[in-house]
Amino acid sequence: MKRKLAFLGTALPIILLADILTKRWAEAVLEGAPRPDFLGGYVPLTLAHNTGAAFGISIGDDSRWFFIPVALIALGLMVALLVRAHERDHLRLTALVLVIAGALGNLIDRVRWDKGVVDFIGPIDLGFTHWPIFNVADMAISCGAVLLAVSFWQEERALKKAKAEEAGPDGTSGATSGPEPTEG
């Protein structure tokens, strides 16, 4: 457990601080200003306040009172998964820390005011659609969710492989169903 806490105690504050500082920077620099050229203009910086869910999906006028308890429940589930994760499962630990840090970053915005979550990266023109405006916390959540899915997939494959090896080449478990024959 010490290893998990050390990892959480190191990575979480770094991600959370990056999220908070970049959001403050965006509010100070991008408010009413023209879009700065970033990465050769491929990634515009646009200040936006998202009161909805991911990708700006709205569920009503004052949805913060819906999202705050949902975020707290999700955080509880992620912490429970973190406690249950093996100390050497670095992929799962990384995934969970990313999701927890991102969820905390966006939760801070929802708790501190009713403007919504501060987003500022994008929209990004993908040629066939525009990727919505996002922030550092959103990147952490998205990357963490993908890594968590990969981690669960790897675990499932390992369990299936172990079960197949236990069954043996003929598909049986190797255990006999009746008493051992005796010589007599």
PDB file of C-alpha atoms in Angstrom:
ATOM      1  CA  MET A   1       0.000   0.000   0.000  1.00  0.00           C
ATOM      2  CA  LYS A   2       2.946   2.323   0.647  1.00  0.00           C
ATOM      3  CA  ARG A   3       4.005   2.081  -3.001  1.00  0.00           C
ATOM      4  CA  LYS A   4       0.495   3.000  -4.177  1.00  0.00           C
ATOM      5  CA  LEU A   5       0.300   5.958  -1.817  1.00  0.00           C
ATOM      6  CA  ALA A   6       3.746   7.154  -2.884  1.00  0.00           C
ATOM      7  CA  PHE A   7       2.736   6.981  -6.540  1.00  0.00           C
ATOM      8  CA  LEU A   8      -0.580   8.696  -5.872  1.00  0.00           C
ATOM      9  CA  GLY A   9       1.097  11.300  -3.684  1.00  0.00           C
ATOM     10  CA  THR A  10       3.607  12.126  -6.409  1.00  0.00           C
ATOM     11  CA  ALA A  11       1.606  11.972  -9.651  1.00  0.00           C
ATOM     12  CA  LEU A  12      -1.738  13.345  -8.463  1.00  0.00           C
ATOM     13  CA  PRO A  13      -0.449  16.729  -7.235  1.00  0.00           C
ATOM     14  CA  ILE A  14       1.608  17.231 -10.407  1.00  0.00           C
ATOM     15  CA  ILE A  15      -1.383  16.620 -12.685  1.00  0.00           C
ATOM     16  CA  LEU A  16      -3.744  18.606 -10.462  1.00  0.00           C
ATOM     17  CA  LEU A  17      -1.337  21.539 -10.238  1.00  0.00           C
ATOM     18  CA  ALA A  18      -0.819  21.507 -14.032  1.00  0.00           C
ATOM     19  CA  ASP A  19      -4.594  21.572 -14.498  1.00  0.00           C
ATOM     20  CA  ILE A  20      -5.183  24.399 -12.016  1.00  0.00           C
ATOM     21  CA  LEU A  21      -2.302  26.543 -13.281  1.00  0.00           C
ATOM     22  CA  THR A  22      -3.179  26.143 -16.962  1.00  0.00           C
ATOM     23  CA  LYS A  23      -6.828  26.997 -16.277  1.00  0.00           C
ATOM     24  CA  ARG A  24      -5.783  30.129 -14.366  1.00  0.00           C
ATOM     25  CA  TRP A  25      -3.434  31.056 -17.193  1.00  0.00           C
ATOM     26  CA  ALA A  26      -6.217  30.562 -19.747  1.00  0.00           C
ATOM     27  CA  GLU A  27      -8.601  32.764 -17.772  1.00  0.00           C
ATOM     28  CA  ALA A  28      -5.983  35.510 -17.412  1.00  0.00           C
ATOM     29  CA  VAL A  29      -4.645  35.443 -20.971  1.00  0.00           C
ATOM     30  CA  LEU A  30      -7.498  34.251 -23.170  1.00  0.00           C
ATOM     31  CA  GLU A  31     -10.421  36.243 -21.728  1.00  0.00           C
ATOM     32  CA  GLY A  32     -11.597  38.442 -24.603  1.00  0.00           C
ATOM     33  CA  ALA A  33      -8.238  38.115 -26.380  1.00  0.00           C
ATOM     34  CA  PRO A  34      -7.615  36.876 -29.898  1.00  0.00           C
ATOM     35  CA  ARG A  35      -6.592  33.253 -30.134  1.00  0.00           C
ATOM     36  CA  PRO A  36      -2.860  32.809 -29.721  1.00  0.00           C
ATOM     37  CA  ASP A  37      -1.082  30.736 -32.352  1.00  0.00           C
ATOM     38  CA  PHE A  38      -0.236  27.385 -30.752  1.00  0.00           C
ATOM     39  CA  LEU A  39       1.496  24.466 -32.475  1.00  0.00           C
ATOM     40  CA  GLY A  40       1.526  26.284 -35.789  1.00  0.00           C
ATOM     41  CA  GLY A  41      -2.166  27.078 -35.593  1.00  0.00           C
ATOM     42  CA  TYR A  42      -3.252  23.423 -35.530  1.00  0.00           C
ATOM     43  CA  VAL A  43      -4.379  23.708 -31.923  1.00  0.00           C
ATOM     44  CA  PRO A  44      -6.201  26.949 -31.194  1.00  0.00           C
ATOM     45  CA  LEU A  45      -6.585  28.178 -27.628  1.00  0.00           C
ATOM     46  CA  THR A  46     -10.118  29.319 -26.858  1.00  0.00           C
ATOM     47  CA  LEU A  47     -11.484  30.093 -23.391  1.00  0.00           C
ATOM     48  CA  ALA A  48     -14.791  28.372 -22.695  1.00  0.00           C
ATOM     49  CA  HIS A  49     -16.770  27.404 -19.608  1.00  0.00           C
ATOM     50  CA  ASN A  50     -18.465  24.025 -19.887  1.00  0.00           C
ATOM     51  CA  THR A  51     -21.473  23.582 -17.601  1.00  0.00           C
ATOM     52  CA  GLY A  52     -22.341  20.271 -19.242  1.00  0.00           C
ATOM     53  CA  ALA A  53     -20.753  16.860 -19.455  1.00  0.00           C
ATOM     54  CA  ALA A  54     -17.949  15.692 -21.705  1.00  0.00           C
ATOM     55  CA  PHE A  55     -18.001  17.194 -25.194  1.00  0.00           C
ATOM     56  CA  GLY A  56     -20.331  19.947 -23.950  1.00  0.00           C
ATOM     57  CA  ILE A  57     -23.327  17.626 -23.600  1.00  0.00           C
ATOM     58  CA  SER A  58     -25.932  19.576 -21.637  1.00  0.00           C
ATOM     59  CA  ILE A  59     -28.387  18.088 -19.179  1.00  0.00           C
ATOM     60  CA  GLY A  60     -30.035  21.301 -18.012  1.00  0.00           C
ATOM     61  CA  ASP A  61     -29.439  24.836 -16.829  1.00  0.00           C
ATOM     62  CA  ASP A  62     -27.754  24.228 -13.479  1.00  0.00           C
ATOM     63  CA  SER A  63     -26.210  20.820 -13.996  1.00  0.00           C
ATOM     64  CA  ARG A  64     -23.386  21.373 -11.514  1.00  0.00           C
ATOM     65  CA  TRP A  65     -25.570  19.934  -8.729  1.00  0.00           C
ATOM     66  CA  PHE A  66     -25.900  16.786 -10.808  1.00  0.00           C
ATOM     67  CA  PHE A  67     -22.211  16.528 -11.728  1.00  0.00           C
ATOM     68  CA  ILE A  68     -20.776  17.180  -8.255  1.00  0.00           C
ATOM     69  CA  PRO A  69     -22.299  14.051  -6.649  1.00  0.00           C
ATOM     70  CA  VAL A  70     -21.637  12.006  -9.804  1.00  0.00           C
ATOM     71  CA  ALA A  71     -17.964  13.051  -9.679  1.00  0.00           C
ATOM     72  CA  LEU A  72     -17.773  12.159  -5.977  1.00  0.00           C
ATOM     73  CA  ILE A  73     -19.253   8.705  -6.638  1.00  0.00           C
ATOM     74  CA  ALA A  74     -16.857   8.162  -9.564  1.00  0.00           C
ATOM     75  CA  LEU A  75     -13.937   9.239  -7.371  1.00  0.00           C
ATOM     76  CA  GLY A  76     -15.037   6.763  -4.699  1.00  0.00           C
ATOM     77  CA  LEU A  77     -15.133   3.950  -7.261  1.00  0.00           C
ATOM     78  CA  MET A  78     -11.692   4.881  -8.613  1.00  0.00           C
ATOM     79  CA  VAL A  79     -10.230   4.937  -5.094  1.00  0.00           C
ATOM     80  CA  ALA A  80     -11.785   1.521  -4.418  1.00  0.00           C
ATOM     81  CA  LEU A  81     -10.177   0.183  -7.609  1.00  0.00           C
ATOM     82  CA  LEU A  82      -6.879   1.736  -6.555  1.00  0.00           C
ATOM     83  CA  VAL A  83      -7.018   0.024  -3.165  1.00  0.00           C
ATOM     84  CA  ARG A  84      -7.750  -3.328  -4.839  1.00  0.00           C
ATOM     85  CA  ALA A  85      -5.086  -2.948  -7.539  1.00  0.00           C
ATOM     86  CA  HIS A  86      -1.855  -4.880  -7.188  1.00  0.00           C
ATOM     87  CA  GLU A  87       1.120  -2.701  -6.237  1.00  0.00           C
ATOM     88  CA  ARG A  88       3.071  -3.872  -9.276  1.00  0.00           C
ATOM     89  CA  ASP A  89       0.243  -3.264 -11.760  1.00  0.00           C
ATOM     90  CA  HIS A  90       1.774  -0.021 -12.961  1.00  0.00           C
ATOM     91  CA  LEU A  91      -0.595   0.323 -15.898  1.00  0.00           C
ATOM     92  CA  ARG A  92      -3.682   0.159 -13.690  1.00  0.00           C
ATOM     93  CA  LEU A  93      -2.155   2.428 -11.040  1.00  0.00           C
ATOM     94  CA  THR A  94      -1.219   5.011 -13.681  1.00  0.00           C
ATOM     95  CA  ALA A  95      -4.677   4.822 -15.230  1.00  0.00           C
ATOM     96  CA  LEU A  96      -6.439   5.284 -11.912  1.00  0.00           C
ATOM     97  CA  VAL A  97      -4.224   8.179 -10.819  1.00  0.00           C
ATOM     98  CA  LEU A  98      -4.865   9.933 -14.148  1.00  0.00           C
ATOM     99  CA  VAL A  99      -8.640   9.533 -13.846  1.00  0.00           C
ATOM    100  CA  ILE A 100      -8.665  10.564 -10.178  1.00  0.00           C
ATOM    101  CA  ALA A 101      -6.517  13.659 -10.813  1.00  0.00           C
ATOM    102  CA  GLY A 102      -8.599  14.723 -13.810  1.00  0.00           C
ATOM    103  CA  ALA A 103     -11.867  14.193 -11.990  1.00  0.00           C
ATOM    104  CA  LEU A 104     -10.592  16.248  -9.055  1.00  0.00           C
ATOM    105  CA  GLY A 105      -9.449  19.037 -11.378  1.00  0.00           C
ATOM    106  CA  ASN A 106     -12.854  19.370 -13.003  1.00  0.00           C
ATOM    107  CA  LEU A 107     -14.645  18.910  -9.678  1.00  0.00           C
ATOM    108  CA  ILE A 108     -12.754  21.886  -8.251  1.00  0.00           C
ATOM    109  CA  ASP A 109     -14.169  24.078 -11.031  1.00  0.00           C
ATOM    110  CA  ARG A 110     -17.714  22.837 -10.472  1.00  0.00           C
ATOM    111  CA  VAL A 111     -17.509  23.428  -6.722  1.00  0.00           C
ATOM    112  CA  ARG A 112     -15.869  26.869  -6.877  1.00  0.00           C
ATOM    113  CA  TRP A 113     -18.404  28.524  -9.184  1.00  0.00           C
ATOM    114  CA  ASP A 114     -21.427  28.055 -11.396  1.00  0.00           C
ATOM    115  CA  LYS A 115     -19.628  29.072 -14.634  1.00  0.00           C
ATOM    116  CA  GLY A 116     -18.650  25.455 -15.261  1.00  0.00           C
ATOM    117  CA  VAL A 117     -15.379  23.755 -16.021  1.00  0.00           C
ATOM    118  CA  VAL A 118     -12.694  25.941 -17.601  1.00  0.00           C
ATOM    119  CA  ASP A 119     -11.757  24.594 -21.036  1.00  0.00           C
ATOM    120  CA  PHE A 120      -9.255  26.254 -23.353  1.00  0.00           C
ATOM    121  CA  ILE A 121      -7.549  23.834 -25.778  1.00  0.00           C
ATOM    122  CA  GLY A 122      -9.319  23.683 -29.128  1.00  0.00           C
ATOM    123  CA  PRO A 123     -11.558  23.297 -30.968  1.00  0.00           C
ATOM    124  CA  ILE A 124      -9.317  21.187 -33.165  1.00  0.00           C
ATOM    125  CA  ASP A 125     -10.226  20.776 -36.834  1.00  0.00           C
ATOM    126  CA  LEU A 126      -9.863  17.082 -37.650  1.00  0.00           C
ATOM    127  CA  GLY A 127     -10.910  17.569 -41.263  1.00  0.00           C
ATOM    128  CA  PHE A 128     -14.238  15.768 -40.891  1.00  0.00           C
ATOM    129  CA  THR A 129     -15.298  17.299 -37.561  1.00  0.00           C
ATOM    130  CA  HIS A 130     -14.102  19.667 -34.854  1.00  0.00           C
ATOM    131  CA  TRP A 131     -12.815  18.143 -31.618  1.00  0.00           C
ATOM    132  CA  PRO A 132     -14.436  20.060 -28.738  1.00  0.00           C
ATOM    133  CA  ILE A 133     -12.543  22.410 -26.434  1.00  0.00           C
ATOM    134  CA  PHE A 134     -10.909  20.612 -23.479  1.00  0.00           C
ATOM    135  CA  ASN A 135      -8.374  21.050 -20.648  1.00  0.00           C
ATOM    136  CA  VAL A 136      -5.554  19.212 -18.855  1.00  0.00           C
ATOM    137  CA  ALA A 137      -8.003  17.391 -16.551  1.00  0.00           C
ATOM    138  CA  ASP A 138      -9.942  16.121 -19.572  1.00  0.00           C
ATOM    139  CA  MET A 139      -6.702  14.815 -21.105  1.00  0.00           C
ATOM    140  CA  ALA A 140      -5.870  12.991 -17.861  1.00  0.00           C
ATOM    141  CA  ILE A 141      -9.350  11.447 -17.649  1.00  0.00           C
ATOM    142  CA  SER A 142      -9.332  10.381 -21.312  1.00  0.00           C
ATOM    143  CA  CYS A 143      -5.836   8.879 -21.209  1.00  0.00           C
ATOM    144  CA  GLY A 144      -6.574   7.221 -17.872  1.00  0.00           C
ATOM    145  CA  ALA A 145      -9.830   5.720 -19.154  1.00  0.00           C
ATOM    146  CA  VAL A 146      -8.081   4.229 -22.200  1.00  0.00           C
ATOM    147  CA  LEU A 147      -5.269   2.825 -20.037  1.00  0.00           C
ATOM    148  CA  LEU A 148      -7.812   1.415 -17.572  1.00  0.00           C
ATOM    149  CA  ALA A 149      -9.662  -0.334 -20.413  1.00  0.00           C
ATOM    150  CA  VAL A 150      -6.362  -1.812 -21.642  1.00  0.00           C
ATOM    151  CA  SER A 151      -5.542  -2.915 -18.090  1.00  0.00           C
ATOM    152  CA  PHE A 152      -8.895  -4.692 -17.687  1.00  0.00           C
ATOM    153  CA  TRP A 153      -8.490  -6.289 -21.127  1.00  0.00           C
ATOM    154  CA  GLN A 154      -5.021  -7.586 -20.214  1.00  0.00           C
ATOM    155  CA  GLU A 155      -6.342  -8.947 -16.927  1.00  0.00           C
ATOM    156  CA  GLU A 156      -9.169 -10.752 -18.724  1.00  0.00           C
ATOM    157  CA  ARG A 157      -6.728 -12.278 -21.229  1.00  0.00           C
ATOM    158  CA  ALA A 158      -4.451 -13.458 -18.413  1.00  0.00           C
ATOM    159  CA  LEU A 159      -7.397 -15.049 -16.579  1.00  0.00           C
ATOM    160  CA  LYS A 160      -8.540 -16.845 -19.737  1.00  0.00           C
ATOM    161  CA  LYS A 161      -5.008 -18.080 -20.391  1.00  0.00           C
ATOM    162  CA  ALA A 162      -4.649 -19.341 -16.809  1.00  0.00           C
ATOM    163  CA  LYS A 163      -8.015 -21.085 -17.043  1.00  0.00           C
ATOM    164  CA  ALA A 164      -7.043 -22.720 -20.339  1.00  0.00           C
ATOM    165  CA  GLU A 165      -3.711 -23.910 -18.908  1.00  0.00           C
ATOM    166  CA  GLU A 166      -5.491 -25.278 -15.853  1.00  0.00           C
ATOM    167  CA  ALA A 167      -7.911 -27.191 -18.056  1.00  0.00           C
ATOM    168  CA  GLY A 168      -5.115 -28.974 -19.903  1.00  0.00           C
ATOM    169  CA  PRO A 169      -4.791 -29.844 -23.589  1.00  0.00           C
ATOM    170  CA  ASP A 170      -7.952 -31.972 -23.743  1.00  0.00           C
ATOM    171  CA  GLY A 171     -10.149 -29.306 -22.108  1.00  0.00           C
ATOM    172  CA  THR A 172     -10.616 -31.172 -18.848  1.00  0.00           C
ATOM    173  CA  SER A 173      -9.376 -29.949 -15.520  1.00  0.00           C
ATOM    174  CA  GLY A 174      -7.196 -32.962 -14.888  1.00  0.00           C
ATOM    175  CA  ALA A 175      -9.130 -33.900 -11.758  1.00  0.00           C
ATOM    176  CA  THR A 176     -10.972 -37.200 -11.793  1.00  0.00           C
ATOM    177  CA  SER A 177     -14.592 -37.370 -10.948  1.00  0.00           C
ATOM    178  CA  GLY A 178     -14.544 -40.675  -9.169  1.00  0.00           C
ATOM    179  CA  PRO A 179     -12.258 -42.631  -6.897  1.00  0.00           C
ATOM    180  CA  GLU A 180      -8.821 -43.583  -8.165  1.00  0.00           C
ATOM    181  CA  PRO A 181      -8.723 -47.118  -9.533  1.00  0.00           C
ATOM    182  CA  THR A 182      -6.908 -49.544  -7.297  1.00  0.00           C
ATOM    183  CA  GLU A 183      -4.860 -52.513  -8.271  1.00  0.00           C
ATOM    184  CA  GLY A 184      -6.018 -55.628  -6.833  1.00  0.00           C
TER     185      GLY A 184
END
